[in-house]
Short mmCIF file of C-alpha atoms and ligand atoms in Angstrom, two decimals:
data_model
loop_
_atom_site.label_atom_id
_atom_site.label_comp_id
_atom_site.label_asym_id
_atom_site.label_seq_id
_atom_site.Cartn_x
_atom_site.Cartn_y
_atom_site.Cartn_z
CA UNK A 1 -21.01 -21.14 -2.22
CA UNK A 2 -17.82 -21.90 -0.09
CA UNK A 3 -15.64 -18.80 -0.08
CA UNK A 4 -12.11 -18.75 -1.11
CA UNK A 5 -9.75 -16.14 0.88
CA UNK A 6 -6.47 -16.06 -1.07
CA UNK A 7 -3.20 -14.14 -0.44
CA UNK A 8 -1.07 -13.02 -3.36
CA UNK A 9 2.36 -12.21 -1.93
CA UNK A 10 3.68 -10.79 -5.23
CA UNK A 11 7.47 -10.41 -5.23
CA UNK A 12 7.79 -10.38 -1.54
CA UNK A 13 8.92 -13.00 0.71
CA UNK A 14 12.44 -14.69 1.86
CA UNK A 15 12.55 -18.07 3.49
CA UNK A 16 12.05 -16.10 6.91
CA UNK A 17 8.60 -15.12 5.76
CA UNK A 18 7.44 -18.84 5.92
CA UNK A 19 6.80 -18.12 9.46
CA UNK A 20 3.72 -16.20 8.51
CA UNK A 21 2.33 -19.39 6.52
CA UNK A 22 3.26 -21.36 9.77
CA UNK A 23 1.12 -19.08 11.79
CA UNK A 24 -1.83 -19.21 9.42
CA UNK A 25 -1.58 -22.88 9.24
CA UNK A 26 -1.46 -23.16 12.95
CA UNK A 27 -4.47 -20.94 13.43
CA UNK A 28 -6.68 -22.57 10.90
CA UNK A 29 -6.04 -25.96 12.28
CA UNK A 30 -7.09 -24.81 15.79
CA UNK A 31 -10.27 -23.08 14.41
CA UNK A 32 -11.49 -24.66 10.97
CA UNK A 33 -12.53 -21.76 8.80
CA UNK A 34 -15.69 -21.88 6.75
CA UNK A 35 -13.73 -21.10 3.68
CA UNK A 36 -10.90 -22.36 1.48
CA UNK A 37 -7.53 -20.66 2.30
CA UNK A 38 -4.92 -20.16 -0.07
CA UNK A 39 -1.60 -18.42 -0.04
CA UNK A 40 0.53 -17.73 -3.35
CA UNK A 41 4.20 -17.00 -2.28
CA UNK A 42 6.95 -16.41 -4.77
CA UNK A 43 7.70 -19.47 -6.56
CA UNK A 44 10.97 -19.92 -4.64
CA UNK A 45 9.03 -20.56 -1.55
CA UNK A 46 6.33 -22.95 -2.74
CA UNK A 47 8.11 -26.17 -2.04
CA UNK A 48 8.88 -25.12 1.56
CA UNK A 49 5.64 -23.44 1.86
CA UNK A 50 3.58 -26.52 0.96
CA UNK A 51 5.44 -28.80 3.15
CA UNK A 52 4.87 -26.30 6.22
CA UNK A 53 1.15 -25.75 5.57
CA UNK A 54 0.61 -29.56 5.02
CA UNK A 55 -2.82 -29.07 3.48
CA UNK A 56 -4.09 -26.80 6.29
CA UNK A 57 -3.57 -24.00 3.91
CA UNK A 58 -3.43 -24.28 0.01
CA UNK A 59 -0.40 -23.08 -1.84
CA UNK A 60 -0.45 -21.58 -5.17
CA UNK A 61 1.70 -19.93 -8.01
CA UNK A 62 1.24 -16.39 -9.16
CA UNK A 63 1.75 -17.20 -12.91
CA UNK A 64 2.69 -19.99 -15.26
CA UNK A 65 3.95 -20.57 -18.70
CA UNK A 66 1.41 -22.21 -21.04
CA UNK A 67 3.95 -24.98 -22.20
CA UNK A 68 4.68 -27.99 -20.32
CA UNK A 69 8.68 -27.47 -20.64
CA UNK A 70 11.00 -26.14 -23.32
CA UNK A 71 13.44 -23.33 -24.10
CA UNK A 72 11.53 -20.57 -22.12
CA UNK A 73 14.47 -19.10 -19.84
CA UNK A 74 13.11 -17.88 -16.50
CA UNK A 75 9.61 -19.34 -17.11
CA UNK A 76 7.90 -21.96 -14.86
CA UNK A 77 5.15 -24.35 -16.16
CA UNK A 78 2.11 -25.36 -14.47
CA UNK A 79 3.27 -28.97 -14.07
CA UNK A 80 6.44 -27.57 -12.11
CA UNK A 81 4.10 -25.45 -9.91
CA UNK A 82 2.01 -28.78 -9.37
CA UNK A 83 5.25 -30.82 -8.82
CA UNK A 84 6.40 -28.15 -6.16
CA UNK A 85 3.27 -28.75 -4.21
CA UNK A 86 0.84 -25.92 -5.58
CA UNK A 87 -2.83 -26.58 -5.95
CA UNK A 88 -3.68 -23.36 -7.68
CA UNK A 89 -2.32 -20.71 -9.83
CA UNK A 90 -3.26 -17.10 -10.53
CA UNK A 91 -3.31 -16.21 -14.19
CA UNK A 92 -3.80 -12.90 -16.02
CA UNK A 93 -3.19 -10.57 -12.79
CA UNK A 94 -3.03 -7.11 -13.96
CA UNK A 95 0.65 -6.63 -12.90
CA UNK A 96 1.36 -9.30 -15.47
CA UNK A 97 -0.92 -7.91 -18.07
CA UNK A 98 0.81 -4.56 -17.46
CA UNK A 99 4.50 -5.22 -16.95
CA UNK A 100 4.89 -8.38 -19.21
CA UNK A 101 2.44 -7.74 -22.02
CA UNK A 102 -0.08 -10.52 -21.30
CA UNK A 103 -2.96 -10.75 -23.59
CA UNK A 104 -6.31 -12.07 -22.97
CA UNK A 105 -5.54 -14.82 -25.25
CA UNK A 106 -2.35 -15.86 -23.49
CA UNK A 107 -4.18 -15.81 -20.20
CA UNK A 108 -6.66 -18.11 -21.52
CA UNK A 109 -3.83 -20.55 -22.58
CA UNK A 110 -2.35 -20.26 -19.21
CA UNK A 111 -5.74 -21.16 -17.60
CA UNK A 112 -5.80 -24.25 -19.98
CA UNK A 113 -2.30 -25.11 -18.94
CA UNK A 114 -3.26 -24.96 -15.19
CA UNK A 115 -6.06 -27.37 -15.86
CA UNK A 116 -3.82 -29.65 -17.92
CA UNK A 117 -1.43 -29.87 -14.79
CA UNK A 118 -4.32 -30.60 -12.54
CA UNK A 119 -4.22 -27.10 -10.93
CA UNK A 120 -7.25 -24.70 -10.32
CA UNK A 121 -6.96 -21.39 -11.91
CA UNK A 122 -7.72 -18.00 -10.69
CA UNK A 123 -8.28 -15.72 -13.69
CA UNK A 124 -8.07 -11.96 -13.02
CA UNK A 125 -9.87 -9.21 -14.61
CA UNK A 126 -10.16 -5.58 -13.84
CA UNK A 127 -10.41 -2.19 -15.35
CA UNK A 128 -8.10 0.97 -15.17
CA UNK A 129 -9.15 4.32 -13.36
CA UNK A 130 -9.51 6.05 -17.03
CA UNK A 131 -11.71 3.13 -18.24
CA UNK A 132 -13.89 3.55 -15.31
CA UNK A 133 -14.17 7.28 -15.42
CA UNK A 134 -15.10 6.75 -19.16
CA UNK A 135 -17.97 4.69 -18.12
CA UNK A 136 -16.43 1.57 -19.64
CA UNK A 137 -15.78 -0.70 -16.48
CA UNK A 138 -18.41 -3.16 -17.35
CA UNK A 139 -17.53 -3.56 -21.05
CA UNK A 140 -13.82 -3.79 -20.30
CA UNK A 141 -14.34 -6.58 -17.68
CA UNK A 142 -17.03 -8.26 -19.83
CA UNK A 143 -14.57 -8.36 -22.89
CA UNK A 144 -11.75 -9.73 -20.72
CA UNK A 145 -14.03 -12.50 -19.40
CA UNK A 146 -15.05 -13.42 -23.02
CA UNK A 147 -11.45 -13.60 -24.15
CA UNK A 148 -9.60 -14.97 -21.07
CA UNK A 149 -11.88 -17.47 -19.49
CA UNK A 150 -11.76 -20.81 -21.71
CA UNK A 151 -14.99 -22.14 -22.81
CA UNK A 152 -14.47 -25.50 -20.88
CA UNK A 153 -13.80 -23.59 -17.39
CA UNK A 154 -16.27 -25.87 -15.53
CA UNK A 155 -14.76 -26.80 -12.06
CA UNK A 156 -16.59 -25.01 -9.49
CA UNK A 157 -13.27 -24.78 -7.73
CA UNK A 158 -11.95 -22.30 -10.22
CA UNK A 159 -12.46 -18.73 -9.63
CA UNK A 160 -12.39 -15.28 -11.45
CA UNK A 161 -11.17 -12.24 -9.50
CA UNK A 162 -12.35 -8.93 -10.05
CA UNK A 163 -9.41 -6.55 -9.12
CA UNK A 164 -9.85 -2.88 -10.55
CA UNK A 165 -6.49 -1.62 -11.20
CA UNK A 166 -7.06 1.61 -9.33
CA UNK A 167 -7.78 -0.04 -6.06
CA UNK A 168 -4.74 -2.21 -6.10
CA UNK A 169 -2.22 -1.18 -3.68
CA UNK A 170 -3.79 2.20 -3.51
CA UNK A 171 -6.02 2.12 -0.29
CA UNK A 172 -9.11 3.19 -2.66
CA UNK A 173 -11.88 0.58 -2.40
CA UNK A 174 -14.85 0.70 -4.94
CA UNK A 175 -18.07 1.45 -3.06
CA UNK A 176 -20.42 -1.73 -2.19
CA UNK A 177 -22.74 -0.87 -5.05
CA UNK A 178 -19.80 -0.70 -7.58
CA UNK A 179 -18.48 -4.16 -6.25
CA UNK A 180 -22.03 -5.47 -6.52
CA UNK A 181 -22.66 -4.11 -10.02
CA UNK A 182 -19.56 -5.53 -11.36
CA UNK A 183 -19.77 -8.97 -9.79
CA UNK A 184 -23.34 -9.40 -11.06
CA UNK A 185 -22.06 -8.38 -14.57
CA UNK A 186 -19.23 -10.98 -14.30
CA UNK A 187 -21.71 -13.67 -13.18
CA UNK A 188 -23.90 -12.79 -16.28
CA UNK A 189 -20.85 -12.84 -18.52
CA UNK A 190 -19.73 -16.20 -17.05
CA UNK A 191 -23.23 -17.82 -17.61
CA UNK A 192 -23.36 -16.37 -21.19
CA UNK A 193 -20.08 -18.12 -21.63
CA UNK A 194 -20.22 -21.34 -19.85
CA UNK A 195 -24.06 -21.89 -19.21
CA UNK A 196 -25.22 -23.36 -16.06
CA UNK A 197 -21.74 -23.97 -14.86
CA UNK A 198 -20.92 -20.28 -15.00
CA UNK A 199 -23.04 -20.25 -11.74
CA UNK A 200 -20.57 -22.28 -9.90
CA UNK A 201 -17.29 -20.43 -10.31
CA UNK A 202 -16.46 -18.36 -7.43
CA UNK A 203 -15.87 -14.48 -7.99
CA UNK A 204 -13.30 -12.96 -5.69
CA UNK A 205 -12.88 -9.32 -5.06
CA UNK A 206 -9.32 -7.87 -4.86
CA UNK A 207 -7.98 -4.49 -4.40
CA UNK A 208 -6.88 -2.96 -0.99
CA UNK A 209 -8.89 -5.59 1.11
CA UNK A 210 -7.68 -4.84 4.67
CA UNK A 211 -8.94 -5.92 8.13
CA UNK A 212 -10.97 -2.81 8.48
CA UNK A 213 -12.92 -2.97 5.07
CA UNK A 214 -13.10 -6.84 4.89
CA UNK A 215 -16.28 -7.33 6.86
CA UNK A 216 -18.33 -5.03 4.71
CA UNK A 217 -16.83 -6.57 1.36
CA UNK A 218 -17.09 -10.06 2.43
CA UNK A 219 -20.65 -9.57 3.50
CA UNK A 220 -21.91 -8.72 0.06
CA UNK A 221 -23.85 -11.63 -1.24
CA UNK A 222 -22.26 -11.53 -4.68
CA UNK A 223 -18.85 -11.63 -3.44
CA UNK A 224 -17.27 -15.29 -2.93
CA UNK A 225 -14.08 -14.40 -1.33
CA UNK A 226 -11.09 -12.10 -1.81
CA UNK A 227 -7.73 -11.97 -3.28
CA UNK A 228 -5.49 -10.03 -0.81
CA UNK A 229 -2.12 -8.53 -1.72
CA UNK A 230 -0.47 -6.31 0.94
CA UNK A 231 -2.65 -7.49 3.91
CA UNK A 232 -1.71 -11.24 3.12
CA UNK A 233 2.00 -10.53 4.00
CA UNK A 234 1.34 -10.59 7.77
CA UNK A 235 -0.36 -13.56 9.38
CA UNK A 236 -2.11 -11.43 11.71
CA UNK A 237 -3.85 -9.28 9.10
CA UNK A 238 -4.60 -12.09 6.89
CA UNK A 239 -6.35 -14.01 9.96
CA UNK A 240 -8.21 -10.78 10.78
CA UNK A 241 -9.69 -10.66 7.31
CA UNK A 242 -10.62 -14.49 7.68
CA UNK A 243 -12.19 -13.67 10.70
CA UNK A 244 -14.45 -11.18 9.04
CA UNK A 245 -16.20 -13.81 7.06
CA UNK A 246 -19.83 -13.69 7.95
CA UNK A 247 -21.04 -16.85 9.53
CA UNK A 248 -22.56 -19.34 7.12
CA UNK A 249 -21.54 -17.20 4.06
P1 13P B 1 -3.51 -5.16 -2.59
O1 13P B 1 -4.47 -6.01 -1.59
O2 13P B 1 -2.17 -4.93 -1.84
O3 13P B 1 -4.46 -3.95 -3.13
O4 13P B 1 -3.35 -6.25 -3.86
C1 13P B 1 -4.50 -6.78 -4.42
C2 13P B 1 -3.85 -7.48 -5.50
O5 13P B 1 -3.39 -7.29 -6.56
C3 13P B 1 -4.04 -9.01 -5.27
O6 13P B 1 -3.67 -9.97 -6.31
#
């Protein structure tokens, strides 16, 4: 399965930061990576980022509304992201679930909106520290998959990202066996939900992926790529992570 290395800039990045995308795009056009590369900058930068990346790096949004248009002040539709040059959108990131009250049902509607607009969706799931400590990590993520992955999620280019909340921005990374156990579980849940097609979706790991831990994480056979926050803000770090992909992964 071709890996996907995706950067989520979150609420970081002014026009001057486009230089980082320029650097990443220049580097990947010299040495073609054995992976799909995606950067999700703030919505304000998508048009310019897509022009600069010129197809060498895919550009994505970080969220979308489920409607095409309407009286939803401050929201952005999947069609608008597509029109701006995005190919993909992240939905159900834990920061959206936490700070904007997004439920599994809302996340599923957003994923469907993404496909309606011709975008790929990256659907995020993950447990809190307390849920892991209570021994509920697998159940929590399984329930999130069941309720936030629409039944007709079939394109192999779509992805699920496992992002344990306690690993995001904390410098704490699950052990290799915790990541493997969860990715195997998510795969099983996807197959239960989608049949054979569930084998084709990429399952990304996200949460404190850095140049130093990326080789070990990306070498795990069940990990089909990464969703990177802080370390995607600097081209040098992002390119180092890209360089950590095992050959022929
Ligand atoms: P960090 O890589 O900064 O921990 O963020 C992970 C994340 O939330 C990506 O979506």
